[in-house]
Tab-separated table of C-alpha atoms in Angstrom:
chain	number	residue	atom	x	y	z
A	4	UNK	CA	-66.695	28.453	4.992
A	5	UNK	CA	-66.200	27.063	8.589
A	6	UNK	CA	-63.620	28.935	10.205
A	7	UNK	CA	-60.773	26.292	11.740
A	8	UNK	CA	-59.554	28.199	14.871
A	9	UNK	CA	-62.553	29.507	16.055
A	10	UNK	CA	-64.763	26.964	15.516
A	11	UNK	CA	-68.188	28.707	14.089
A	12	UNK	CA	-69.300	29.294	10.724
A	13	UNK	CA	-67.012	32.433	8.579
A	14	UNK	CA	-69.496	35.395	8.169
A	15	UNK	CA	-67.129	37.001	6.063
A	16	UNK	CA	-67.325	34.158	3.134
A	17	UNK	CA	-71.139	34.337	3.325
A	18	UNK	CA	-71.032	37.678	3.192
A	19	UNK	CA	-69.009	38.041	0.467
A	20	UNK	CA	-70.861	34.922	-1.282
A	21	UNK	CA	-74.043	36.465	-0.672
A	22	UNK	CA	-75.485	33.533	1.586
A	23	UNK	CA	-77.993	33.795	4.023
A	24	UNK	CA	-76.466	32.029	6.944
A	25	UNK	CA	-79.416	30.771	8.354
A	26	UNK	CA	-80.042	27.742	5.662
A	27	UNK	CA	-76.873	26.542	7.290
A	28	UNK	CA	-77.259	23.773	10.568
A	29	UNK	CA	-75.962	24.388	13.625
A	30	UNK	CA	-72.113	23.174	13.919
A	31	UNK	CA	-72.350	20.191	16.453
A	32	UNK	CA	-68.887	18.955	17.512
A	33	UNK	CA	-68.542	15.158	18.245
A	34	UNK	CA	-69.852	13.751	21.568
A	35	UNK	CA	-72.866	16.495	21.973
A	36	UNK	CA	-75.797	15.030	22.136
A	37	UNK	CA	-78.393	15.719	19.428
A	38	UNK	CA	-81.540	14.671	20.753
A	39	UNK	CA	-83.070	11.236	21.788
A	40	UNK	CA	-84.318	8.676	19.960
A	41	UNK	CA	-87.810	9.334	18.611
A	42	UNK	CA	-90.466	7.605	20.581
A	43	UNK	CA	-91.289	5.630	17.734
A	44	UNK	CA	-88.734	3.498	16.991
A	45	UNK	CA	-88.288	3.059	20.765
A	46	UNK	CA	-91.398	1.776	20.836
A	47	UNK	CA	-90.522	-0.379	17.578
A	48	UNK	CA	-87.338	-1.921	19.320
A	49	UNK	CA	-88.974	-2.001	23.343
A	50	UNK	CA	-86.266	-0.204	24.387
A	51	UNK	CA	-86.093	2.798	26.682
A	52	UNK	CA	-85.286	6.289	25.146
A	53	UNK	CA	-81.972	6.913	24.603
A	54	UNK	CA	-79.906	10.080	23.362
A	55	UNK	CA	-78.055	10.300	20.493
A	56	UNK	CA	-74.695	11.030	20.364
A	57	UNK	CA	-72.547	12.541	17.357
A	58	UNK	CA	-69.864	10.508	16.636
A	59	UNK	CA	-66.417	11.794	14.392
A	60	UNK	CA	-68.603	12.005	11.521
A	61	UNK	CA	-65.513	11.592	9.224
A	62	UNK	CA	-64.428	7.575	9.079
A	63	UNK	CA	-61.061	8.861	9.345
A	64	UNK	CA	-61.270	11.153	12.303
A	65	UNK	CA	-63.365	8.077	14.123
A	66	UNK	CA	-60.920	5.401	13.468
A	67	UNK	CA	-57.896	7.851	14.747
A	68	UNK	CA	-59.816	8.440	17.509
A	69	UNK	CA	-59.740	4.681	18.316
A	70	UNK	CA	-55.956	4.084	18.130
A	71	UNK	CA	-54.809	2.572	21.413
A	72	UNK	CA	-52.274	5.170	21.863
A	73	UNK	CA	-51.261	4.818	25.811
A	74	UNK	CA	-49.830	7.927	26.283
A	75	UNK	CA	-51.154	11.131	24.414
A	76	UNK	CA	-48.080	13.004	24.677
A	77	UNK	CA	-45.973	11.318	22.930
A	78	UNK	CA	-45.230	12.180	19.441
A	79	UNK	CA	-46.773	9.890	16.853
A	80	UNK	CA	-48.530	10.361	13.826
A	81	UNK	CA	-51.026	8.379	11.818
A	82	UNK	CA	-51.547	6.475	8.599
A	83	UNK	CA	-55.172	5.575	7.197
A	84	UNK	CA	-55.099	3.076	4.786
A	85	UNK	CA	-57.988	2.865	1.899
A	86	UNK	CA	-58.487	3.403	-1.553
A	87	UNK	CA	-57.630	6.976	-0.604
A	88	UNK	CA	-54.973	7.056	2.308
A	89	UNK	CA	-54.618	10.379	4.896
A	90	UNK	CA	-51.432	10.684	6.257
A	91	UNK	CA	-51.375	13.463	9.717
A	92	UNK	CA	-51.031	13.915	13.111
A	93	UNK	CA	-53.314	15.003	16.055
A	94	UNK	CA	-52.375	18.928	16.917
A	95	UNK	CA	-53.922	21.156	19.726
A	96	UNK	CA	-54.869	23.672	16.706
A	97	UNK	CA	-55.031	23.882	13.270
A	98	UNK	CA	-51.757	24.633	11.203
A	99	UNK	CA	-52.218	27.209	8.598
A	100	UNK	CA	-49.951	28.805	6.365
A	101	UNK	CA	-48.674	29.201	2.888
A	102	UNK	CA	-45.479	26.338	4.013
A	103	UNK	CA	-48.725	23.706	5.005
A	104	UNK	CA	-50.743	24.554	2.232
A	105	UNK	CA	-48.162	24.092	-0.629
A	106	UNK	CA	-47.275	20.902	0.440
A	107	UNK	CA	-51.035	19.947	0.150
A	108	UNK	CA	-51.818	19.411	3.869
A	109	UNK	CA	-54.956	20.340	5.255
A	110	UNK	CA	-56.618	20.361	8.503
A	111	UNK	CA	-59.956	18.414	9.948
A	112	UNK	CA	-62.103	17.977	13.274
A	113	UNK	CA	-61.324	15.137	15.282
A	114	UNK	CA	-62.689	14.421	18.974
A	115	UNK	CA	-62.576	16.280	21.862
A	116	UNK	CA	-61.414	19.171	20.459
A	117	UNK	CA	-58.526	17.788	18.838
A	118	UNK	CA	-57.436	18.918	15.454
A	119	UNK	CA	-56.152	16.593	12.362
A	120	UNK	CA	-53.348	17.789	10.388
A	121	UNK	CA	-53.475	15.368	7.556
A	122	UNK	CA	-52.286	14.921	3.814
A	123	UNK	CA	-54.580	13.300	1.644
A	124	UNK	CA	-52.727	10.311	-1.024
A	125	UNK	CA	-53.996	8.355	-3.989
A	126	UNK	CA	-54.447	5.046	-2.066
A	127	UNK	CA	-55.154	1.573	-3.011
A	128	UNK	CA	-57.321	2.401	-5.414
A	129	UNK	CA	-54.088	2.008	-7.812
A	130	UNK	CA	-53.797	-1.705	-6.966
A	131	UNK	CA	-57.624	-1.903	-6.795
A	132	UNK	CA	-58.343	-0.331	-10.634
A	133	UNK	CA	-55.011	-2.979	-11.585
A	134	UNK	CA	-56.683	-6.206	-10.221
A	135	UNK	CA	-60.023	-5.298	-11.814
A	136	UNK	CA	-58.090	-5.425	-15.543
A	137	UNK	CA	-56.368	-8.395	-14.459
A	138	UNK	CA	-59.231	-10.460	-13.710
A	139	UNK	CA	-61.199	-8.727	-16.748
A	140	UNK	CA	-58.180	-10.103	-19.459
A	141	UNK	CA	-57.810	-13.464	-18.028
A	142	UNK	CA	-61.909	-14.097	-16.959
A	143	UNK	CA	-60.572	-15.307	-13.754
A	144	UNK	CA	-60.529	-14.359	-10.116
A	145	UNK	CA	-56.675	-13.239	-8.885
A	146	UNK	CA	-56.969	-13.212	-5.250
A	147	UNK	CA	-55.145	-10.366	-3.219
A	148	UNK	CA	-52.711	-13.211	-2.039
A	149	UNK	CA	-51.675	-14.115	-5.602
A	150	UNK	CA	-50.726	-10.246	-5.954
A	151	UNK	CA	-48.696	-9.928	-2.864
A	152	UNK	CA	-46.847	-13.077	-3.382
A	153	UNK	CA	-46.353	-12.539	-7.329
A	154	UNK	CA	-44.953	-8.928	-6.245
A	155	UNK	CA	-42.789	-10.109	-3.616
A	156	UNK	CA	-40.849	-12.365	-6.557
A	157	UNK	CA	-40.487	-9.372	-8.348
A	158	UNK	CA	-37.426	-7.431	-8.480
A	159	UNK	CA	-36.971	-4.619	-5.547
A	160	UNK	CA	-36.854	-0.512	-7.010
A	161	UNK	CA	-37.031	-1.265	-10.426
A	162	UNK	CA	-39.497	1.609	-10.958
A	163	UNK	CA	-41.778	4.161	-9.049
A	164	UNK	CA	-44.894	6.779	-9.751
A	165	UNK	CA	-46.123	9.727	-8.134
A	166	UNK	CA	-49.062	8.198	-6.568
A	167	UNK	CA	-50.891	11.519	-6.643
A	168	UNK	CA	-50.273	12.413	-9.939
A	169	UNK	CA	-54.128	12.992	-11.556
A	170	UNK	CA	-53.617	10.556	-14.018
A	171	UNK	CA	-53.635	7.528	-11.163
A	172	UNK	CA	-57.137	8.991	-9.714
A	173	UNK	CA	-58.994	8.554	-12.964
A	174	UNK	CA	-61.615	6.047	-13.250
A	175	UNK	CA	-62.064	5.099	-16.858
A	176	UNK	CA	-58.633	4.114	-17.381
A	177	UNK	CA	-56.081	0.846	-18.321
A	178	UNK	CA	-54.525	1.379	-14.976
A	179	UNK	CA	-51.869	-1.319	-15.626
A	180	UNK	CA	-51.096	0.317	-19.055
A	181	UNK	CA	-51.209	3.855	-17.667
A	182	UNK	CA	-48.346	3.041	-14.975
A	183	UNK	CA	-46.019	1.154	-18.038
A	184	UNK	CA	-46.676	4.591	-19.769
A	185	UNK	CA	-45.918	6.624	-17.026
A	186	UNK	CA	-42.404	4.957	-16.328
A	187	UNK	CA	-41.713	4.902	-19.675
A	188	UNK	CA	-41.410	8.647	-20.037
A	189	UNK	CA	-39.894	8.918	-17.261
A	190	UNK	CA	-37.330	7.087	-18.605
A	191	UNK	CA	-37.382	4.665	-16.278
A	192	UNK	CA	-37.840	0.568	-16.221
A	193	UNK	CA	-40.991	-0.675	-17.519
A	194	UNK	CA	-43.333	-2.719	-15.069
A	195	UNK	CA	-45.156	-5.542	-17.512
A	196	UNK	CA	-46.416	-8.154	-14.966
A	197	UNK	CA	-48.335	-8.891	-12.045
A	198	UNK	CA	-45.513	-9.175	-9.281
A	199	UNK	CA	-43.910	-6.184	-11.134
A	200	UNK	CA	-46.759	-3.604	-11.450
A	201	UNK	CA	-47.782	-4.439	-8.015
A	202	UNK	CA	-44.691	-4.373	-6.667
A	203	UNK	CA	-44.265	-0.999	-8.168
A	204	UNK	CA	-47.238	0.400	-6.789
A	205	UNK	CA	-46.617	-0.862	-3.502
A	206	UNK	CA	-42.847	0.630	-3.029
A	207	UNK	CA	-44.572	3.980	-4.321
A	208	UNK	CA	-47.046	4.520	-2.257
A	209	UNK	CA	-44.409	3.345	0.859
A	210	UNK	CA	-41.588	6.287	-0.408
A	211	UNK	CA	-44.946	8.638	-0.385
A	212	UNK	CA	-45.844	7.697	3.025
A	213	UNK	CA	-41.825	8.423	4.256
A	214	UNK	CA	-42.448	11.730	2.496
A	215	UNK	CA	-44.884	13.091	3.924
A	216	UNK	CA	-44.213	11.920	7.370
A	217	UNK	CA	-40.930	13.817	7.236
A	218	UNK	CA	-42.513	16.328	5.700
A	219	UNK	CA	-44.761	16.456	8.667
A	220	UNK	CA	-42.459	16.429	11.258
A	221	UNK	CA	-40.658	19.597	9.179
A	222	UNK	CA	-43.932	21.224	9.265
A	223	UNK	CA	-45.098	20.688	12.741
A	224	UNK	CA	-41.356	20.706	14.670
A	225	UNK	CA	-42.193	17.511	16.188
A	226	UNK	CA	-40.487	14.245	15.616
A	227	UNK	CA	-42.695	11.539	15.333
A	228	UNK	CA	-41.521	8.380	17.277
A	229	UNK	CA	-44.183	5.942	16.253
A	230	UNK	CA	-46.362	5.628	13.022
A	231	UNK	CA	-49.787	3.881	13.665
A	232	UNK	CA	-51.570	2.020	10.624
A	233	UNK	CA	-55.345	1.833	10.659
A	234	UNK	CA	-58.269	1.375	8.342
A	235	UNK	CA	-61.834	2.753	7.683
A	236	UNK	CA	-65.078	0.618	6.387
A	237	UNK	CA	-68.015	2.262	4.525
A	238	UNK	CA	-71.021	0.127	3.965
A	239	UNK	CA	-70.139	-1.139	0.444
């Protein structure tokens, strides 16, 4: 409905929805100011007034923003790690076209007028939905240390999932016993404990991230010389 490369709402979808476009806000890019802060809670905090500010409203698009990346024209790309994970890149416009679009990439605002090119990827929740069984069968807590050192012992490539496949993004689900069944028609290894599930997991989601940053660098022409990690926090 928002149209990428112009940056204003697309009459033609609402006109061929039907929608009046009026019950729709204004589009307010990040750093305009909104307004000020109402009198009253100035008054409730003794503080001056103050103007708000809109921030990257996206957690993603914020945290990029803050990547201490000295010099801007270098080519680097990005990886946001979470239960979901965005793999992209910071490009002057938005890339669109059936090549982009097949390979499941999207695009997003980011800050001063910068565009996101980004591919979204089944995350941690994976290792999450695992740890949450483990502790459930043996009625103890298994710290995220105990994983990574169990799957460190474990042995290297033995087996791998699509991370995106649906079946990994389900919620009711024996994770653990859905990634056994998963290798096991694929023919491959079978992942029974700890160190080798998580292990699994772990070297997945890293071929993933390789790729779809090559894919990325095929899709934008750019090489990317550096690969930043960073994270987002909600308020769970």
């Amino acid at each position: 409905m928002y149209n990428q490369k112009e940056g204003r709402w697309e009459d033609r979808i609402f006109d061929r929805l039907d929608l009046p476009k009026d019950i729709f806000p204004d589009i307010i890019k990040p750093g305009e100011k909104i307004d000020n802060i109402s009198n009253k809670v100035c008054s409730e905090l003794e503080i001056e007034t103050m103007p708000v500010i809109a921030p990257a409203a996206h957690d993603t698009s914020s945290a990029v923003a803050g990547i201490p990346v000295v010099n801007k024209n270098k080519n680097w790309a990005f990886i946001s790690m979470g239960t979901w994970c965005i793999i992209g890149k910071e490009t002057e416009s938005p890339i669109i076209n059936d090549q982009a679009f097949n390979a499941g990439f999207s695009n997003e605002g980011g800050v001063e007028g910068i565009n996101l090119f980004v591919n979204h990827i089944t995350g941690l929740w994976i290792i999450q939905q695992c740890r949450e069984k483990w502790i459930k069968d043996s009625s103890k807590l298994i710290s995220w240390e105990e994983i990574v050192k169990l799957s460190s012992t474990a042995r290297p490539f033995k087996s791998f999932i699509n991370v995106n496949d649906p079946i990994f993004a389900q919620t009711q689900v024996n994770m653990p016993k859905t990634i056994n069944k998963y290798c096991k028609d694929k023919g491959q290894a079978l992942p029974e404990s700890i160190g080798e599930i998580s292990r699994c997991i772990y070297e997945s989601l890293a071929m993933k991230f390789k790729h779809d940053l090559n894919k990325l660098e095929e899709l934008t022409g750019k090489k990317n010389r550096n690969s930043p990690s960073c994270g987002r926090r909600n308020s769970k």
